[in-house]
PDB file of C-alpha atoms in Angstrom:
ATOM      1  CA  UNK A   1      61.109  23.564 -28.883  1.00 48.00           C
ATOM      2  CA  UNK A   2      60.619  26.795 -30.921  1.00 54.00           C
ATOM      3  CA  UNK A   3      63.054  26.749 -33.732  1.00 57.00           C
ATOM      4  CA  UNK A   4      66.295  28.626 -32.078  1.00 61.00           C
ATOM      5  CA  UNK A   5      68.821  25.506 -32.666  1.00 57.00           C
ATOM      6  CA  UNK A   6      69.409  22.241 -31.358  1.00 56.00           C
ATOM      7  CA  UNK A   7      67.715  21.702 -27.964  1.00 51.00           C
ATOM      8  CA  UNK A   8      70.287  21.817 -25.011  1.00 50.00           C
ATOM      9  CA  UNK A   9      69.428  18.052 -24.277  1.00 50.00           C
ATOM     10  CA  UNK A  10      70.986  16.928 -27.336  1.00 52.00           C
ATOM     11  CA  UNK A  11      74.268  18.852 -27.291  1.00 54.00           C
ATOM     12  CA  UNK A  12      74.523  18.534 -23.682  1.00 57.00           C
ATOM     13  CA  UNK A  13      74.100  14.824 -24.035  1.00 64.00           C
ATOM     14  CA  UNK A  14      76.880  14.156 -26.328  1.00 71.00           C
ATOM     15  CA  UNK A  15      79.975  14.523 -24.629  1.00 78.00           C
ATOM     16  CA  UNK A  16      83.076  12.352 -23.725  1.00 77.00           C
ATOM     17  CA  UNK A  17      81.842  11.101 -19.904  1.00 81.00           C
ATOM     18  CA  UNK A  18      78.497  10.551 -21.517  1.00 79.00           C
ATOM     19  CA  UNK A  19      79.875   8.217 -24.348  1.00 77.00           C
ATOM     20  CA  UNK A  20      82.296   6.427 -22.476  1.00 80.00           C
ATOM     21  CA  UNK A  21      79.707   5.475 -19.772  1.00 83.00           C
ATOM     22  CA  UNK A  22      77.134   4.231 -23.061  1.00 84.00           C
ATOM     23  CA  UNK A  23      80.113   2.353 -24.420  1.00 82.00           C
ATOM     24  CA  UNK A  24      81.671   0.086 -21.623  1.00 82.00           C
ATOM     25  CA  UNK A  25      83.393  -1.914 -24.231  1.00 80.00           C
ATOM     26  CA  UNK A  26      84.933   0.670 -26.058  1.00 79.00           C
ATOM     27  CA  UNK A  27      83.287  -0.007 -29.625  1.00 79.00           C
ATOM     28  CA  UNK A  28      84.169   3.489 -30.969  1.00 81.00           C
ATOM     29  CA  UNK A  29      88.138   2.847 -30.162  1.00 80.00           C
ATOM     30  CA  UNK A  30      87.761  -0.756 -32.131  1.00 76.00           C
ATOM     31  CA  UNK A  31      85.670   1.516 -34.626  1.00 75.00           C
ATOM     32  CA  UNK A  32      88.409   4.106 -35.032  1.00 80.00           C
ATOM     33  CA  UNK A  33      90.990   1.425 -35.396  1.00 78.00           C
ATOM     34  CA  UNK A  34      89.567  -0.561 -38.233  1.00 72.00           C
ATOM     35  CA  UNK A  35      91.819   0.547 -40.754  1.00 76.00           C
ATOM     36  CA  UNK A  36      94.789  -0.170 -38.812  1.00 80.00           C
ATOM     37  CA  UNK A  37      92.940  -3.509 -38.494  1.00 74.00           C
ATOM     38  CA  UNK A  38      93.020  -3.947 -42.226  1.00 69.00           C
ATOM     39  CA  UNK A  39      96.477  -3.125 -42.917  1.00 77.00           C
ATOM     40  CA  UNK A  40      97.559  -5.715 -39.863  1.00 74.00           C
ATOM     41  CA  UNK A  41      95.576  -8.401 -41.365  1.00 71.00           C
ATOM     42  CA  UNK A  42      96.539  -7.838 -44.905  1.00 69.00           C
ATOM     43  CA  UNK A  43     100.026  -7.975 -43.860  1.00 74.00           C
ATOM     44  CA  UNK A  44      99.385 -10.999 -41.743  1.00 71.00           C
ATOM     45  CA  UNK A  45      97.095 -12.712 -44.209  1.00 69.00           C
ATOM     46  CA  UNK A  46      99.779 -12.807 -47.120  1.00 68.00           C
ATOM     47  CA  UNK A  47     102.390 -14.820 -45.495  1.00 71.00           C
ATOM     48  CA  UNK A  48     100.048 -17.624 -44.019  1.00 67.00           C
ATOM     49  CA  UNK A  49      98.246 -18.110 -47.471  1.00 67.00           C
ATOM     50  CA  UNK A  50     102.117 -18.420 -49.143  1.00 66.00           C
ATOM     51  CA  UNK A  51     102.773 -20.600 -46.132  1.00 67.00           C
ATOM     52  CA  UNK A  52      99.428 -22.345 -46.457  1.00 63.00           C
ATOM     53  CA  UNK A  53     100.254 -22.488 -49.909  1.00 62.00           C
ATOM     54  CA  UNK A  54      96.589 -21.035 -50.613  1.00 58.00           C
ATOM     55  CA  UNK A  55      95.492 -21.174 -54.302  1.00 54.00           C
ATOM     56  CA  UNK A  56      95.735 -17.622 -55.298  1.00 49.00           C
ATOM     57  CA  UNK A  57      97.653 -17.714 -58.521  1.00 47.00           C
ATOM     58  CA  UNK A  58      95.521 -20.021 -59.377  1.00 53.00           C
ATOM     59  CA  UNK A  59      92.178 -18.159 -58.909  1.00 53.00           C
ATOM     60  CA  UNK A  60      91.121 -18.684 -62.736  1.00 65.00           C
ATOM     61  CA  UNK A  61      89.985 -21.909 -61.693  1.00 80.00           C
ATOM     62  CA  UNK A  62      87.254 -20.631 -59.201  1.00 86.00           C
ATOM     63  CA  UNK A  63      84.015 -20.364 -61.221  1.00 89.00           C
ATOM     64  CA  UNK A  64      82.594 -18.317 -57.517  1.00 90.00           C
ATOM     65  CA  UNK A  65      83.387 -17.528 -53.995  1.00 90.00           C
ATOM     66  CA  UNK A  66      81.621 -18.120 -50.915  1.00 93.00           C
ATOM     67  CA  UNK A  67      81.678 -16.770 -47.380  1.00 92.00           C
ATOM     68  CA  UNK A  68      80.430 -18.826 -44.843  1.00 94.00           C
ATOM     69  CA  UNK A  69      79.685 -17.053 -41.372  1.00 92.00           C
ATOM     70  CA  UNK A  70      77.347 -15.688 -39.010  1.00 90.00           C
ATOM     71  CA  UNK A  71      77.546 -11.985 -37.871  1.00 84.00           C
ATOM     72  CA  UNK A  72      80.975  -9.959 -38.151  1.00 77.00           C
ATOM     73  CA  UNK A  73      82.471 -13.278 -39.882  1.00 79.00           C
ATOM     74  CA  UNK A  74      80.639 -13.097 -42.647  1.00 77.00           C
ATOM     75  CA  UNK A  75      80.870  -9.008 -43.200  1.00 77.00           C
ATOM     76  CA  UNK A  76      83.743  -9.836 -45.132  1.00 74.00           C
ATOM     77  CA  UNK A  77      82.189 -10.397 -48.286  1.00 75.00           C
ATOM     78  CA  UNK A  78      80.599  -7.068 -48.137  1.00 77.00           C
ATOM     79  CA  UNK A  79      83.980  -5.533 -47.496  1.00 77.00           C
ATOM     80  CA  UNK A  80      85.262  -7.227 -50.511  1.00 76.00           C
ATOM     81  CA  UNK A  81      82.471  -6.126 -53.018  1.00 75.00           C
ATOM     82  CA  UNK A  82      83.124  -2.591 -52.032  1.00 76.00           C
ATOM     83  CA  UNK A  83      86.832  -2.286 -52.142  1.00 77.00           C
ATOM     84  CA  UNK A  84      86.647  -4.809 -55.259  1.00 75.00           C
ATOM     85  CA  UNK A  85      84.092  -4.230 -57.393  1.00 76.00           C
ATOM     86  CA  UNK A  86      85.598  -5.868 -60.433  1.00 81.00           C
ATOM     87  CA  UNK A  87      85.717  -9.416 -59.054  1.00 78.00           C
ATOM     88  CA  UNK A  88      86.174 -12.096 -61.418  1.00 81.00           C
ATOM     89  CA  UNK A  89      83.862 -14.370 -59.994  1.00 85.00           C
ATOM     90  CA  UNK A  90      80.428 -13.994 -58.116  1.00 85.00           C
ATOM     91  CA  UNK A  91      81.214 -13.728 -54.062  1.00 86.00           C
ATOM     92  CA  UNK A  92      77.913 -15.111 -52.187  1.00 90.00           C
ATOM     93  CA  UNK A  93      77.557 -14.919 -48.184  1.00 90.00           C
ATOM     94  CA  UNK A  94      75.825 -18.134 -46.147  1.00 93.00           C
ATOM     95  CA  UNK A  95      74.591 -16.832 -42.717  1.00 93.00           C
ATOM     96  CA  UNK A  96      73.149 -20.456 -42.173  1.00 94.00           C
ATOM     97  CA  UNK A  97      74.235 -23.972 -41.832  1.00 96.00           C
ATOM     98  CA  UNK A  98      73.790 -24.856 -46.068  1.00 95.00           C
ATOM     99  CA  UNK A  99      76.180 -23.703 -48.671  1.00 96.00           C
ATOM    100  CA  UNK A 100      74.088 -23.152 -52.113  1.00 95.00           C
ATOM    101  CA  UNK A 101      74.172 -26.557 -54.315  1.00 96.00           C
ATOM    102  CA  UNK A 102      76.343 -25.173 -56.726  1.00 95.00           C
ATOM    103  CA  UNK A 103      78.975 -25.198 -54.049  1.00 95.00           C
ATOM    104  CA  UNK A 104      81.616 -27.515 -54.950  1.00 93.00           C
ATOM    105  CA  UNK A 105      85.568 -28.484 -56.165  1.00 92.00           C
ATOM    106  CA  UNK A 106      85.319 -25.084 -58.361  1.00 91.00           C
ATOM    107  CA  UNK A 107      84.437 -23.158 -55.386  1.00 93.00           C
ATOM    108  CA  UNK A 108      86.920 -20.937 -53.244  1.00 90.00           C
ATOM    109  CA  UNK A 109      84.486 -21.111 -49.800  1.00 93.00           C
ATOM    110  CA  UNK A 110      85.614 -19.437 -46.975  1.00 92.00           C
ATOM    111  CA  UNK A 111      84.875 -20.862 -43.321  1.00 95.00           C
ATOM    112  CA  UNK A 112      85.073 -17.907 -41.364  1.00 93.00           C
ATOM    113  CA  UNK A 113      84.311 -17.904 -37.453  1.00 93.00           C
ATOM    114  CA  UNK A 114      86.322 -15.903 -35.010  1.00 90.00           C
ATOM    115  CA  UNK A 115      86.325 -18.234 -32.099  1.00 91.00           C
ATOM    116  CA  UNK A 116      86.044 -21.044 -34.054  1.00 93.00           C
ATOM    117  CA  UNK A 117      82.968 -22.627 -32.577  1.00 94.00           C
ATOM    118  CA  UNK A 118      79.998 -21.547 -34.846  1.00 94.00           C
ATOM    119  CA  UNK A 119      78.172 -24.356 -35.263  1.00 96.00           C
ATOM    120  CA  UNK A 120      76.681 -22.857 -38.495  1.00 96.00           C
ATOM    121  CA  UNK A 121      80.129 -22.412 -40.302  1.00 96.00           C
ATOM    122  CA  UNK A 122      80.913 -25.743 -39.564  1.00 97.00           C
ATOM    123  CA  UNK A 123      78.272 -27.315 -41.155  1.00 97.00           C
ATOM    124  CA  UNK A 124      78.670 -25.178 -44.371  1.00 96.00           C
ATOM    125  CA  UNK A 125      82.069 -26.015 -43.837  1.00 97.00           C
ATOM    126  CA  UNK A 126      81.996 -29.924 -43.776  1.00 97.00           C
ATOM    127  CA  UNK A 127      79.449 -30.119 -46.295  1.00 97.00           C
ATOM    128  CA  UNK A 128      81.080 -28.273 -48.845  1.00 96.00           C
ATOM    129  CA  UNK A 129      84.003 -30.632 -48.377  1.00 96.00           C
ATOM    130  CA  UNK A 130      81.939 -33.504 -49.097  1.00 96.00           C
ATOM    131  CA  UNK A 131      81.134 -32.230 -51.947  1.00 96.00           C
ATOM    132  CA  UNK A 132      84.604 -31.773 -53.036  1.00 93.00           C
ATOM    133  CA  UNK A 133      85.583 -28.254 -52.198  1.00 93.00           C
ATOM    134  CA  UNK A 134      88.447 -27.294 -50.088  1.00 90.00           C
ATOM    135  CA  UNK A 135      87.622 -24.890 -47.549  1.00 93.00           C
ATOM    136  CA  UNK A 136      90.140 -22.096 -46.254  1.00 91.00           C
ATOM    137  CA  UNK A 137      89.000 -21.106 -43.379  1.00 93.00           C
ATOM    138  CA  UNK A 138      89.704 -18.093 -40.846  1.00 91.00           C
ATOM    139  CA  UNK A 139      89.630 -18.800 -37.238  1.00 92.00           C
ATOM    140  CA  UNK A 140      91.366 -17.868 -34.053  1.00 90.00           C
ATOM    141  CA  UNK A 141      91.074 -21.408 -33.177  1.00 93.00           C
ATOM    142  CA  UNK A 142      88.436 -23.810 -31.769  1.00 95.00           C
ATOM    143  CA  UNK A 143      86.869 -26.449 -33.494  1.00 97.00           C
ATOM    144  CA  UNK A 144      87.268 -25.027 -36.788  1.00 96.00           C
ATOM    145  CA  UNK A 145      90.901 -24.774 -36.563  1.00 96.00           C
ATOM    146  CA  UNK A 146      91.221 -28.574 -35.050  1.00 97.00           C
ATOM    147  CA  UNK A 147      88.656 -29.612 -38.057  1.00 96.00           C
ATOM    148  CA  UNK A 148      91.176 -27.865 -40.532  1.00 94.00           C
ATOM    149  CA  UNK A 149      94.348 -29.484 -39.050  1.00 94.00           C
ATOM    150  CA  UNK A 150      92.819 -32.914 -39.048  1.00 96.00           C
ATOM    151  CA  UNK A 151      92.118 -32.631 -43.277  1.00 94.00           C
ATOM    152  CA  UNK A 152      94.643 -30.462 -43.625  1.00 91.00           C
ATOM    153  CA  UNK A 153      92.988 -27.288 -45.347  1.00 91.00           C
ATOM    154  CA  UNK A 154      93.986 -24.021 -45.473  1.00 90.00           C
ATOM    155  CA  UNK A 155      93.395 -22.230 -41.944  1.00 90.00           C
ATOM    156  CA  UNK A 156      94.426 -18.281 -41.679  1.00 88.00           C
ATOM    157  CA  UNK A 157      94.589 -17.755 -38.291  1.00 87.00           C
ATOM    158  CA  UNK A 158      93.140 -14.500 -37.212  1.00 84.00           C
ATOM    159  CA  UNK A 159      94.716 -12.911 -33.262  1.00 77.00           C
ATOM    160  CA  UNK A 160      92.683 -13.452 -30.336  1.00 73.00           C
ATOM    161  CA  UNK A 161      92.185 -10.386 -27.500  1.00 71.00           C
ATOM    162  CA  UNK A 162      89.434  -8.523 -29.807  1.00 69.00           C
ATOM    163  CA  UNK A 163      85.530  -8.159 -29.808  1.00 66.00           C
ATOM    164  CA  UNK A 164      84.529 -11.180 -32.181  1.00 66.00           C
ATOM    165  CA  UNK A 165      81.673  -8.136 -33.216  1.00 66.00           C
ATOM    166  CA  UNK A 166      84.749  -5.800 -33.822  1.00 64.00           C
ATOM    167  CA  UNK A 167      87.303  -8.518 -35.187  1.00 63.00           C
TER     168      UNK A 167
END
């Protein structure tokens, strides 16, 4: 290369045919529709925590938050820190199968796994209800979701037919 602009290779390589064929799952259409993905959800999400009848007036009582997922599940929390950077309480992510030991009834945790089967989630999951916290969690379904039903916990249900990585 001597300087004159950007090599022909690199332009050349960057074109529609050339993406689509790198992309066979279509990540930059689930990409470009993230923000309808956010207003969706938000919309969805409102009605199943009044439904659920979800603790959110009553968020004084929190002393923290926690996240509990693996992957895209637990990206969440970094959403949340960035479009709310004045939280009242700390918000902590577990990629891993312990919540911290301060987890407990004063804790809003949420058990997030898109297809419900993360075996890491549900261990943070069940031991933060031992010790006395009351998981919401956020599922499409799975074991999770039959967990929640049988102790009756919160469960947002998220829709299926996405990339869990995308969801």
């Amino acid at each position: 290369m001597t300087g004159d602009g950007p090599s022909p290779m690199a332009t050349d390589s960057l074109n529609d045919v050339a993406v689509a064929a790198g992309d066979p799952q279509d990540m930059a259409a689930a990409i470009a529709g993230l923000g309808r993905q956010f207003e969706e959800g938000w919309a969805a999400a409102w009605p199943q925590a009044a439904a659920a009848e979800l603790p959110v007036q009553g968020a004084a009582a929190y002393t923290a938050a926690v996240i509990c997922g693996m992957g895209g599940s637990a990206i969440g929390r970094d959403i949340a820190v960035a479009c709310l950077p004045d939280l009242a309480v700390p918000l902590a992510v577990v990629r891993g199968y312990e919540p911290p030991a301060w987890v407990g009834p004063r804790t809003l945790l949420l058990g997030v796994s898109h297809s419900g089967g993360t075996e890491e989630t549900l261990a943070c999951v069940r031991t933060a209800a031992r010790r006395g916290c009351v998981p919401v969690c956020v599922t499409m379904g799975g074991e999770l979701a039959a967990t929640t039903a049988r102790h009756g916990w919160p469960l947002l249900r998220v829709p299926g037919g996405l990339m869990p990585r995308a969801a």
